[in-house]
PDB file of C-alpha atoms in Angstrom:
ATOM      1  CA  MET A  26     132.222 112.850  70.325  1.00  0.00           C
ATOM      2  CA  ALA A  27     131.179 116.187  72.625  1.00  0.00           C
ATOM      3  CA  PRO A  28     129.182 116.431  75.793  1.00  0.00           C
ATOM      4  CA  LEU A  29     125.657 115.597  75.578  1.00  0.00           C
ATOM      5  CA  SER A  30     123.689 118.570  76.671  1.00  0.00           C
ATOM      6  CA  LEU A  31     120.371 120.499  76.361  1.00  0.00           C
ATOM      7  CA  ASN A  32     121.291 122.374  72.705  1.00  0.00           C
ATOM      8  CA  THR A  33     122.201 119.338  71.166  1.00  0.00           C
ATOM      9  CA  LEU A  34     119.156 116.867  72.622  1.00  0.00           C
ATOM     10  CA  ASN A  35     117.478 116.044  69.176  1.00  0.00           C
ATOM     11  CA  TYR A  36     114.024 115.087  70.429  1.00  0.00           C
ATOM     12  CA  GLN A  37     112.283 114.741  67.454  1.00  0.00           C
ATOM     13  CA  HIS A  38     114.780 111.092  67.749  1.00  0.00           C
ATOM     14  CA  LEU A  39     114.133 110.682  71.658  1.00  0.00           C
ATOM     15  CA  LEU A  40     109.452 110.949  70.234  1.00  0.00           C
ATOM     16  CA  TYR A  41     110.613 108.284  67.671  1.00  0.00           C
ATOM     17  CA  PHE A  42     112.881 105.812  70.998  1.00  0.00           C
ATOM     18  CA  TRP A  43     110.307 106.594  73.453  1.00  0.00           C
ATOM     19  CA  VAL A  44     106.986 104.969  70.954  1.00  0.00           C
ATOM     20  CA  VAL A  45     108.925 102.533  69.254  1.00  0.00           C
ATOM     21  CA  ALA A  46     110.630 101.394  73.338  1.00  0.00           C
ATOM     22  CA  ARG A  47     106.258 101.313  74.116  1.00  0.00           C
ATOM     23  CA  GLU A  48     105.358 100.017  70.959  1.00  0.00           C
ATOM     24  CA  GLY A  49     107.651  96.582  71.072  1.00  0.00           C
ATOM     25  CA  SER A  50     109.041  97.322  67.736  1.00  0.00           C
ATOM     26  CA  ILE A  51     110.269  99.150  64.988  1.00  0.00           C
ATOM     27  CA  THR A  52     107.393  97.471  62.283  1.00  0.00           C
ATOM     28  CA  ARG A  53     104.395  98.471  64.622  1.00  0.00           C
ATOM     29  CA  ALA A  54     106.223 102.006  65.515  1.00  0.00           C
ATOM     30  CA  THR A  55     105.676 103.053  61.420  1.00  0.00           C
ATOM     31  CA  GLU A  56     101.973 102.419  61.954  1.00  0.00           C
ATOM     32  CA  VAL A  57     102.331 104.320  64.712  1.00  0.00           C
ATOM     33  CA  LEU A  58     104.452 107.039  63.002  1.00  0.00           C
ATOM     34  CA  HIS A  59     103.766 106.802  59.456  1.00  0.00           C
ATOM     35  CA  LEU A  60     107.482 106.445  59.329  1.00  0.00           C
ATOM     36  CA  THR A  61     109.942 103.596  56.857  1.00  0.00           C
ATOM     37  CA  GLN A  62     111.489 101.095  58.695  1.00  0.00           C
ATOM     38  CA  PRO A  63     114.577 102.609  57.292  1.00  0.00           C
ATOM     39  CA  THR A  64     113.838 106.731  58.809  1.00  0.00           C
ATOM     40  CA  ILE A  65     113.515 104.673  62.121  1.00  0.00           C
ATOM     41  CA  SER A  66     115.996 102.031  62.298  1.00  0.00           C
ATOM     42  CA  THR A  67     118.367 105.459  61.283  1.00  0.00           C
ATOM     43  CA  GLN A  68     117.227 108.015  63.464  1.00  0.00           C
ATOM     44  CA  LEU A  69     117.142 105.372  66.041  1.00  0.00           C
ATOM     45  CA  LYS A  70     120.684 105.333  65.685  1.00  0.00           C
ATOM     46  CA  GLN A  71     121.815 108.770  65.316  1.00  0.00           C
ATOM     47  CA  LEU A  72     120.554 108.904  68.729  1.00  0.00           C
ATOM     48  CA  GLU A  73     122.226 106.219  70.490  1.00  0.00           C
ATOM     49  CA  ARG A  74     125.408 107.542  68.643  1.00  0.00           C
ATOM     50  CA  SER A  75     125.093 111.286  70.173  1.00  0.00           C
ATOM     51  CA  LEU A  76     123.884 108.926  73.484  1.00  0.00           C
ATOM     52  CA  GLY A  77     126.851 106.881  73.878  1.00  0.00           C
ATOM     53  CA  ALA A  78     125.371 104.001  74.655  1.00  0.00           C
ATOM     54  CA  ALA A  79     122.607 101.228  73.048  1.00  0.00           C
ATOM     55  CA  LEU A  80     119.194 102.287  74.104  1.00  0.00           C
ATOM     56  CA  PHE A  81     118.025  98.337  72.194  1.00  0.00           C
ATOM     57  CA  ALA A  82     120.198  94.467  72.018  1.00  0.00           C
ATOM     58  CA  LYS A  83     118.340  92.753  70.094  1.00  0.00           C
ATOM     59  CA  ARG A  84     116.784  88.740  71.972  1.00  0.00           C
ATOM     60  CA  GLY A  85     116.184  86.879  69.127  1.00  0.00           C
ATOM     61  CA  ARG A  86     113.962  88.264  66.498  1.00  0.00           C
ATOM     62  CA  HIS A  87     112.949  90.761  68.890  1.00  0.00           C
ATOM     63  CA  LEU A  88     114.443  94.528  70.563  1.00  0.00           C
ATOM     64  CA  VAL A  89     114.761  94.851  74.656  1.00  0.00           C
ATOM     65  CA  LEU A  90     115.915  98.254  75.928  1.00  0.00           C
ATOM     66  CA  THR A  91     119.528  97.887  77.610  1.00  0.00           C
ATOM     67  CA  GLU A  92     120.376  99.081  81.071  1.00  0.00           C
ATOM     68  CA  THR A  93     120.749 103.155  79.652  1.00  0.00           C
ATOM     69  CA  GLY A  94     117.698 102.228  77.191  1.00  0.00           C
ATOM     70  CA  HIS A  95     115.258 101.563  80.450  1.00  0.00           C
ATOM     71  CA  LEU A  96     117.093 104.976  82.115  1.00  0.00           C
ATOM     72  CA  VAL A  97     116.201 106.724  78.543  1.00  0.00           C
ATOM     73  CA  PHE A  98     112.468 105.241  78.091  1.00  0.00           C
ATOM     74  CA  HIS A  99     112.087 106.212  82.005  1.00  0.00           C
ATOM     75  CA  TYR A 100     112.195 109.925  81.696  1.00  0.00           C
ATOM     76  CA  ALA A 101     111.448 110.179  77.803  1.00  0.00           C
ATOM     77  CA  ASP A 102     108.220 108.583  78.935  1.00  0.00           C
ATOM     78  CA  ASP A 103     107.750 111.264  81.647  1.00  0.00           C
ATOM     79  CA  MET A 104     108.472 114.373  78.991  1.00  0.00           C
ATOM     80  CA  PHE A 105     105.951 112.753  76.647  1.00  0.00           C
ATOM     81  CA  ARG A 106     103.408 112.230  78.294  1.00  0.00           C
ATOM     82  CA  THR A 107     104.021 115.842  79.890  1.00  0.00           C
ATOM     83  CA  GLY A 108     103.285 116.905  76.608  1.00  0.00           C
ATOM     84  CA  ARG A 109     100.562 114.806  75.931  1.00  0.00           C
ATOM     85  CA  GLU A 110      98.413 116.402  78.928  1.00  0.00           C
ATOM     86  CA  LEU A 111      99.680 120.109  77.156  1.00  0.00           C
ATOM     87  CA  THR A 112      99.110 119.562  74.397  1.00  0.00           C
ATOM     88  CA  GLU A 113      95.352 118.283  75.798  1.00  0.00           C
ATOM     89  CA  ALA A 114      95.043 120.564  78.170  1.00  0.00           C
ATOM     90  CA  LEU A 115      94.371 123.917  75.647  1.00  0.00           C
ATOM     91  CA  ALA A 116      93.013 121.895  73.090  1.00  0.00           C
ATOM     92  CA  ARG A 117      90.085 121.864  76.309  1.00  0.00           C
ATOM     93  CA  GLY A 118      90.196 125.656  76.857  1.00  0.00           C
ATOM     94  CA  ASP A 119      91.606 124.312  80.019  1.00  0.00           C
ATOM     95  CA  ALA A 120      94.331 127.272  81.715  1.00  0.00           C
ATOM     96  CA  ARG A 121      94.795 125.217  85.419  1.00  0.00           C
ATOM     97  CA  LEU A 122      97.439 122.844  85.886  1.00  0.00           C
ATOM     98  CA  PRO A 123      96.539 118.899  87.227  1.00  0.00           C
ATOM     99  CA  ALA A 124      96.928 117.690  90.136  1.00  0.00           C
ATOM    100  CA  LYS A 125      99.528 115.441  90.393  1.00  0.00           C
ATOM    101  CA  LEU A 126     101.114 112.983  92.202  1.00  0.00           C
ATOM    102  CA  VAL A 127     103.376 110.138  92.161  1.00  0.00           C
ATOM    103  CA  VAL A 128     103.822 108.118  94.664  1.00  0.00           C
ATOM    104  CA  GLY A 129     106.349 105.205  95.761  1.00  0.00           C
ATOM    105  CA  ILE A 130     104.785 102.332  97.341  1.00  0.00           C
ATOM    106  CA  SER A 131     106.874 100.038  98.942  1.00  0.00           C
ATOM    107  CA  ASP A 132     106.511  95.791  97.296  1.00  0.00           C
ATOM    108  CA  SER A 133     106.863  95.274 101.577  1.00  0.00           C
ATOM    109  CA  LEU A 134     103.440  97.201 102.184  1.00  0.00           C
ATOM    110  CA  PRO A 135      99.889  95.369 102.019  1.00  0.00           C
ATOM    111  CA  LYS A 136      97.667  96.623  98.724  1.00  0.00           C
ATOM    112  CA  LEU A 137      94.268  96.694 100.681  1.00  0.00           C
ATOM    113  CA  THR A 138      95.903  99.257 103.453  1.00  0.00           C
ATOM    114  CA  THR A 139      97.419 101.443 100.232  1.00  0.00           C
ATOM    115  CA  TRP A 140      94.289 102.147  98.856  1.00  0.00           C
ATOM    116  CA  ARG A 141      93.100 102.981 102.215  1.00  0.00           C
ATOM    117  CA  LEU A 142      95.823 105.151 102.888  1.00  0.00           C
ATOM    118  CA  LEU A 143      95.582 106.829  99.888  1.00  0.00           C
ATOM    119  CA  ARG A 144      92.268 107.593  98.800  1.00  0.00           C
ATOM    120  CA  PRO A 145      92.085 110.619 101.092  1.00  0.00           C
ATOM    121  CA  ALA A 146      93.814 112.089  98.519  1.00  0.00           C
ATOM    122  CA  LEU A 147      92.022 111.467  95.363  1.00  0.00           C
ATOM    123  CA  ASP A 148      88.552 112.227  98.282  1.00  0.00           C
ATOM    124  CA  ALA A 149      89.947 115.653  99.008  1.00  0.00           C
ATOM    125  CA  LEU A 150      91.722 116.261  95.282  1.00  0.00           C
ATOM    126  CA  PRO A 151      88.551 115.225  92.595  1.00  0.00           C
ATOM    127  CA  GLY A 152      90.914 114.875  89.037  1.00  0.00           C
ATOM    128  CA  LEU A 153      94.284 114.067  91.082  1.00  0.00           C
ATOM    129  CA  ARG A 154      95.804 112.172  88.805  1.00  0.00           C
ATOM    130  CA  LEU A 155      97.599 109.512  90.146  1.00  0.00           C
ATOM    131  CA  THR A 156     100.744 107.838  90.075  1.00  0.00           C
ATOM    132  CA  CYS A 157     101.583 104.375  91.612  1.00  0.00           C
ATOM    133  CA  ARG A 158     105.513 102.650  91.695  1.00  0.00           C
ATOM    134  CA  ILE A 159     105.993  99.476  93.474  1.00  0.00           C
ATOM    135  CA  ASP A 160     109.219  98.537  94.039  1.00  0.00           C
ATOM    136  CA  LYS A 161     112.259  98.198  96.811  1.00  0.00           C
ATOM    137  CA  THR A 162     112.181 100.560  99.735  1.00  0.00           C
ATOM    138  CA  GLU A 163     115.570 101.554  99.104  1.00  0.00           C
ATOM    139  CA  ARG A 164     115.330 101.780  94.959  1.00  0.00           C
ATOM    140  CA  LEU A 165     112.442 104.165  95.619  1.00  0.00           C
ATOM    141  CA  LEU A 166     114.155 106.515  98.023  1.00  0.00           C
ATOM    142  CA  ALA A 167     116.449 107.156  95.938  1.00  0.00           C
ATOM    143  CA  ASP A 168     114.487 108.344  93.258  1.00  0.00           C
ATOM    144  CA  LEU A 169     112.885 110.006  95.994  1.00  0.00           C
ATOM    145  CA  ALA A 170     115.828 112.352  96.505  1.00  0.00           C
ATOM    146  CA  VAL A 171     116.354 113.353  92.838  1.00  0.00           C
ATOM    147  CA  HIS A 172     112.251 114.770  93.208  1.00  0.00           C
ATOM    148  CA  ALA A 173     110.752 112.028  91.165  1.00  0.00           C
ATOM    149  CA  LEU A 174     108.173 110.603  93.604  1.00  0.00           C
ATOM    150  CA  ASP A 175     106.492 112.835  95.668  1.00  0.00           C
ATOM    151  CA  VAL A 176     106.377 110.734  99.208  1.00  0.00           C
ATOM    152  CA  VAL A 177     106.814 107.093  99.416  1.00  0.00           C
ATOM    153  CA  LEU A 178     104.482 104.809 101.309  1.00  0.00           C
ATOM    154  CA  THR A 179     106.378 101.639 102.792  1.00  0.00           C
ATOM    155  CA  ASP A 180     105.517 100.580 106.792  1.00  0.00           C
ATOM    156  CA  THR A 181     109.662 101.045 107.988  1.00  0.00           C
ATOM    157  CA  PRO A 182     111.313 104.154 108.985  1.00  0.00           C
ATOM    158  CA  ALA A 183     113.773 105.754 106.439  1.00  0.00           C
ATOM    159  CA  SER A 184     117.117 105.088 107.708  1.00  0.00           C
ATOM    160  CA  PRO A 185     119.558 107.285 109.714  1.00  0.00           C
ATOM    161  CA  GLY A 186     121.984 105.680 107.619  1.00  0.00           C
ATOM    162  CA  LEU A 187     121.456 107.126 104.373  1.00  0.00           C
ATOM    163  CA  PRO A 188     123.639 109.175 102.275  1.00  0.00           C
ATOM    164  CA  ILE A 189     120.538 111.542 101.350  1.00  0.00           C
ATOM    165  CA  THR A 190     118.800 113.560 104.114  1.00  0.00           C
ATOM    166  CA  LEU A 191     114.751 112.312 103.984  1.00  0.00           C
ATOM    167  CA  PHE A 192     111.876 112.642 106.502  1.00  0.00           C
ATOM    168  CA  THR A 193     110.152 109.916 108.025  1.00  0.00           C
ATOM    169  CA  HIS A 194     106.725 111.124 109.075  1.00  0.00           C
ATOM    170  CA  LEU A 195     104.422 108.209 110.698  1.00  0.00           C
ATOM    171  CA  LEU A 196     100.366 107.702 110.060  1.00  0.00           C
ATOM    172  CA  GLY A 197     100.036 105.456 112.234  1.00  0.00           C
ATOM    173  CA  GLU A 198      99.155 101.871 113.733  1.00  0.00           C
ATOM    174  CA  CYS A 199      97.853  99.136 113.957  1.00  0.00           C
ATOM    175  CA  GLY A 200      97.599  95.545 115.684  1.00  0.00           C
ATOM    176  CA  LEU A 201      97.611  92.248 113.202  1.00  0.00           C
ATOM    177  CA  THR A 202      94.862  90.106 112.548  1.00  0.00           C
ATOM    178  CA  VAL A 203      95.489  86.348 111.717  1.00  0.00           C
ATOM    179  CA  PHE A 204      92.931  85.082 108.694  1.00  0.00           C
ATOM    180  CA  GLY A 205      91.443  81.100 107.167  1.00  0.00           C
ATOM    181  CA  THR A 206      89.555  79.775 105.533  1.00  0.00           C
ATOM    182  CA  GLU A 207      86.126  78.645 106.807  1.00  0.00           C
ATOM    183  CA  GLU A 208      87.595  75.051 108.223  1.00  0.00           C
ATOM    184  CA  LEU A 209      91.044  76.323 109.253  1.00  0.00           C
ATOM    185  CA  ALA A 210      89.644  79.128 111.100  1.00  0.00           C
ATOM    186  CA  ASN A 211      87.494  76.236 112.772  1.00  0.00           C
ATOM    187  CA  ARG A 212      89.908  74.812 113.452  1.00  0.00           C
ATOM    188  CA  HIS A 213      92.592  77.308 115.520  1.00  0.00           C
ATOM    189  CA  ARG A 214      89.998  79.560 116.524  1.00  0.00           C
ATOM    190  CA  ARG A 215      89.512  77.836 120.009  1.00  0.00           C
ATOM    191  CA  LYS A 216      92.182  78.542 121.762  1.00  0.00           C
ATOM    192  CA  PHE A 217      94.013  81.415 119.953  1.00  0.00           C
ATOM    193  CA  PRO A 218      96.879  82.174 120.590  1.00  0.00           C
ATOM    194  CA  GLY A 219      97.704  79.290 121.532  1.00  0.00           C
ATOM    195  CA  SER A 220      96.515  76.806 118.851  1.00  0.00           C
ATOM    196  CA  LEU A 221      99.112  78.376 116.511  1.00  0.00           C
ATOM    197  CA  ASN A 222     101.352  76.114 117.542  1.00  0.00           C
ATOM    198  CA  GLY A 223     102.045  73.540 114.584  1.00  0.00           C
ATOM    199  CA  ALA A 224      99.361  75.596 112.257  1.00  0.00           C
ATOM    200  CA  PRO A 225     100.286  75.993 109.349  1.00  0.00           C
ATOM    201  CA  PHE A 226     101.233  79.834 108.387  1.00  0.00           C
ATOM    202  CA  ILE A 227     101.888  81.677 105.723  1.00  0.00           C
ATOM    203  CA  MET A 228     104.618  83.974 106.318  1.00  0.00           C
ATOM    204  CA  PRO A 229     105.745  86.930 104.575  1.00  0.00           C
ATOM    205  CA  THR A 230     109.295  87.110 103.782  1.00  0.00           C
ATOM    206  CA  SER A 231     112.236  87.853 106.817  1.00  0.00           C
ATOM    207  CA  ASN A 232     112.761  91.062 104.668  1.00  0.00           C
ATOM    208  CA  THR A 233     109.967  92.581 105.670  1.00  0.00           C
ATOM    209  CA  ALA A 234     108.565  94.313 108.757  1.00  0.00           C
ATOM    210  CA  MET A 235     105.487  92.554 109.449  1.00  0.00           C
ATOM    211  CA  ARG A 236     107.870  88.979 109.728  1.00  0.00           C
ATOM    212  CA  ARG A 237     110.318  90.327 111.729  1.00  0.00           C
ATOM    213  CA  SER A 238     106.777  90.808 113.690  1.00  0.00           C
ATOM    214  CA  LEU A 239     105.707  88.300 113.906  1.00  0.00           C
ATOM    215  CA  ASP A 240     108.452  86.378 114.219  1.00  0.00           C
ATOM    216  CA  ALA A 241     109.505  88.718 117.396  1.00  0.00           C
ATOM    217  CA  TRP A 242     106.156  88.305 119.118  1.00  0.00           C
ATOM    218  CA  CYS A 243     106.212  84.192 118.430  1.00  0.00           C
ATOM    219  CA  VAL A 244     109.870  83.640 120.466  1.00  0.00           C
ATOM    220  CA  ALA A 245     107.991  85.771 123.163  1.00  0.00           C
ATOM    221  CA  GLN A 246     104.872  83.481 123.294  1.00  0.00           C
ATOM    222  CA  ASP A 247     106.572  79.856 122.613  1.00  0.00           C
ATOM    223  CA  VAL A 248     104.398  79.768 119.331  1.00  0.00           C
ATOM    224  CA  ARG A 249     106.051  77.563 116.420  1.00  0.00           C
ATOM    225  CA  PRO A 250     103.756  77.716 114.087  1.00  0.00           C
ATOM    226  CA  ASP A 251     104.364  75.319 110.833  1.00  0.00           C
ATOM    227  CA  VAL A 252     105.796  78.004 108.461  1.00  0.00           C
ATOM    228  CA  VAL A 253     104.538  75.980 104.809  1.00  0.00           C
ATOM    229  CA  CYS A 254     104.855  79.285 102.748  1.00  0.00           C
ATOM    230  CA  GLU A 255     106.398  82.717 101.878  1.00  0.00           C
ATOM    231  CA  ALA A 256     104.810  85.510  99.453  1.00  0.00           C
ATOM    232  CA  GLU A 257     107.296  88.343  99.226  1.00  0.00           C
ATOM    233  CA  ASP A 258     104.052  89.789  98.198  1.00  0.00           C
ATOM    234  CA  VAL A 259     101.913  89.907 100.290  1.00  0.00           C
ATOM    235  CA  ALA A 260      98.800  89.909  98.039  1.00  0.00           C
ATOM    236  CA  LEU A 261      99.964  86.951  96.638  1.00  0.00           C
ATOM    237  CA  LEU A 262     100.222  85.372 100.259  1.00  0.00           C
ATOM    238  CA  GLN A 263      96.725  86.130 100.762  1.00  0.00           C
ATOM    239  CA  VAL A 264      95.637  84.769  97.163  1.00  0.00           C
ATOM    240  CA  PHE A 265      97.116  81.858  98.844  1.00  0.00           C
ATOM    241  CA  GLY A 266      95.582  82.305 102.452  1.00  0.00           C
ATOM    242  CA  GLN A 267      92.037  82.118 100.864  1.00  0.00           C
ATOM    243  CA  ALA A 268      92.521  78.870  98.681  1.00  0.00           C
ATOM    244  CA  GLY A 269      93.292  76.918 102.216  1.00  0.00           C
ATOM    245  CA  MET A 270      97.622  76.959 102.081  1.00  0.00           C
ATOM    246  CA  GLY A 271      97.417  78.014 105.564  1.00  0.00           C
ATOM    247  CA  LEU A 272      97.129  81.128 107.565  1.00  0.00           C
ATOM    248  CA  PHE A 273      97.624  84.295 106.895  1.00  0.00           C
ATOM    249  CA  ALA A 274      98.035  87.336 109.174  1.00  0.00           C
ATOM    250  CA  ALA A 275      97.216  90.635 107.889  1.00  0.00           C
ATOM    251  CA  PRO A 276      97.261  94.631 109.690  1.00  0.00           C
ATOM    252  CA  SER A 277      93.594  95.035 112.022  1.00  0.00           C
ATOM    253  CA  VAL A 278      92.890  97.853 110.628  1.00  0.00           C
ATOM    254  CA  VAL A 279      91.798  96.637 107.323  1.00  0.00           C
ATOM    255  CA  GLU A 280      90.146  93.486 108.159  1.00  0.00           C
ATOM    256  CA  ALA A 281      86.021  93.994 107.548  1.00  0.00           C
ATOM    257  CA  GLN A 282      88.110  94.593 103.368  1.00  0.00           C
ATOM    258  CA  ILE A 283      90.481  91.055 103.728  1.00  0.00           C
ATOM    259  CA  ARG A 284      86.969  89.809 105.039  1.00  0.00           C
ATOM    260  CA  ARG A 285      85.050  90.798 102.063  1.00  0.00           C
ATOM    261  CA  ALA A 286      87.517  90.746  99.583  1.00  0.00           C
ATOM    262  CA  TYR A 287      89.010  86.552 100.221  1.00  0.00           C
ATOM    263  CA  HIS A 288      86.349  85.124 101.940  1.00  0.00           C
ATOM    264  CA  VAL A 289      87.792  84.326 104.671  1.00  0.00           C
ATOM    265  CA  ARG A 290      87.675  84.354 108.366  1.00  0.00           C
ATOM    266  CA  VAL A 291      88.749  86.096 111.379  1.00  0.00           C
ATOM    267  CA  VAL A 292      91.148  83.159 113.615  1.00  0.00           C
ATOM    268  CA  GLY A 293      91.944  86.210 116.176  1.00  0.00           C
ATOM    269  CA  ARG A 294      94.176  89.054 116.333  1.00  0.00           C
ATOM    270  CA  LEU A 295      97.538  90.601 117.669  1.00  0.00           C
ATOM    271  CA  PRO A 296      97.373  93.765 119.395  1.00  0.00           C
ATOM    272  CA  ASP A 297     100.434  93.655 120.530  1.00  0.00           C
ATOM    273  CA  VAL A 298     102.303  93.088 117.314  1.00  0.00           C
ATOM    274  CA  ARG A 299     102.509  96.479 115.930  1.00  0.00           C
ATOM    275  CA  GLU A 300     102.679  97.008 112.003  1.00  0.00           C
ATOM    276  CA  ARG A 301     103.686 100.411 111.549  1.00  0.00           C
ATOM    277  CA  PHE A 302     102.321 102.939 108.485  1.00  0.00           C
ATOM    278  CA  TYR A 303     105.104 105.854 107.073  1.00  0.00           C
ATOM    279  CA  ALA A 304     105.257 108.269 104.483  1.00  0.00           C
ATOM    280  CA  ILE A 305     108.874 109.798 103.349  1.00  0.00           C
ATOM    281  CA  SER A 306     109.357 112.781 101.797  1.00  0.00           C
ATOM    282  CA  ALA A 307     112.575 115.025 100.769  1.00  0.00           C
ATOM    283  CA  GLU A 308     110.601 118.148 102.501  1.00  0.00           C
ATOM    284  CA  ARG A 309     111.039 118.460 106.359  1.00  0.00           C
ATOM    285  CA  LYS A 310     107.242 119.679 106.149  1.00  0.00           C
ATOM    286  CA  LEU A 311     104.795 118.072 103.264  1.00  0.00           C
ATOM    287  CA  ALA A 312     103.797 120.384 100.996  1.00  0.00           C
ATOM    288  CA  HIS A 313     101.725 118.606  98.321  1.00  0.00           C
ATOM    289  CA  PRO A 314      97.836 119.286  99.507  1.00  0.00           C
ATOM    290  CA  ALA A 315      97.636 115.395  98.784  1.00  0.00           C
ATOM    291  CA  VAL A 316      99.652 114.037 100.762  1.00  0.00           C
ATOM    292  CA  VAL A 317      98.897 115.883 103.627  1.00  0.00           C
ATOM    293  CA  ALA A 318      95.738 115.618 103.456  1.00  0.00           C
ATOM    294  CA  LEU A 319      96.410 111.221 103.341  1.00  0.00           C
ATOM    295  CA  SER A 320      99.044 112.489 105.933  1.00  0.00           C
ATOM    296  CA  GLU A 321      95.692 113.502 107.651  1.00  0.00           C
ATOM    297  CA  ALA A 322      93.092 111.645 106.946  1.00  0.00           C
ATOM    298  CA  ALA A 323      95.317 107.860 107.986  1.00  0.00           C
ATOM    299  CA  ARG A 324      96.049 110.126 112.041  1.00  0.00           C
ATOM    300  CA  THR A 325      92.252 111.249 112.681  1.00  0.00           C
ATOM    301  CA  ARG A 326      89.792 108.632 111.194  1.00  0.00           C
ATOM    302  CA  LEU A 327      92.074 105.854 109.866  1.00  0.00           C
ATOM    303  CA  PHE A 328      94.633 105.034 112.792  1.00  0.00           C
ATOM    304  CA  GLY A 329      92.565 107.458 115.420  1.00  0.00           C
TER     305      GLY A 329
END
């Protein structure tokens, strides 16, 4: 079989694959494409032969994407979404390129903090098309290296041991605030932070920067909270805290938003436990105007 190239890739077949993957079945794809099921099935098989790999696997009555299928869908999704944007721009008679920002967000980054970081970019570029991808930092950095992302927001700097060259930009830092329901706050507010000894506490998992910082602080202060739950998803941690499962910590920069969103009280503050936020880019100097806007706002307003 001849090696696949841009000249030999059948984009019509790729479109059919994209619709089937997006709709979840060939039957639903027939309604979108106005084609018969045998036609779509035949052309999917031709695409798989040209790629040299299966794109779907059967699981019961359903089709699921293979590992190669996920990869092909990722690129096809970008291609056909861009094509749709092109046709919409031509229909509007708009000759300007739309402003787009594709951000990778570390899954350990608190969501309210992420919003505070991103909002200045939206304010600076009205009409900005924002795409957010949440994943493990190492996978996001791999996507950043091949320019599938414009920037990665995270709470840890890029490791100097990475086999790729990336650049870490400190956006700012703040302390932590400990929150709890009214009942827990009343019980543990007095003699804080010593009152955390034996207090039920919901912690981030040990692979996060916040957990490492909290653990180091507890050792230094000889404080031993009762860790009743560990949550990798920070939003889940806060929901459990709202339900009264235990106390929890969050960046002080979003203290007011946490109180309003989760109806919790401040138990105390840990200014010496620092939570840092970074933008990681493939360029030494931030260039995307939206990223420049969020970086400047973080340094001068959010953490300034």
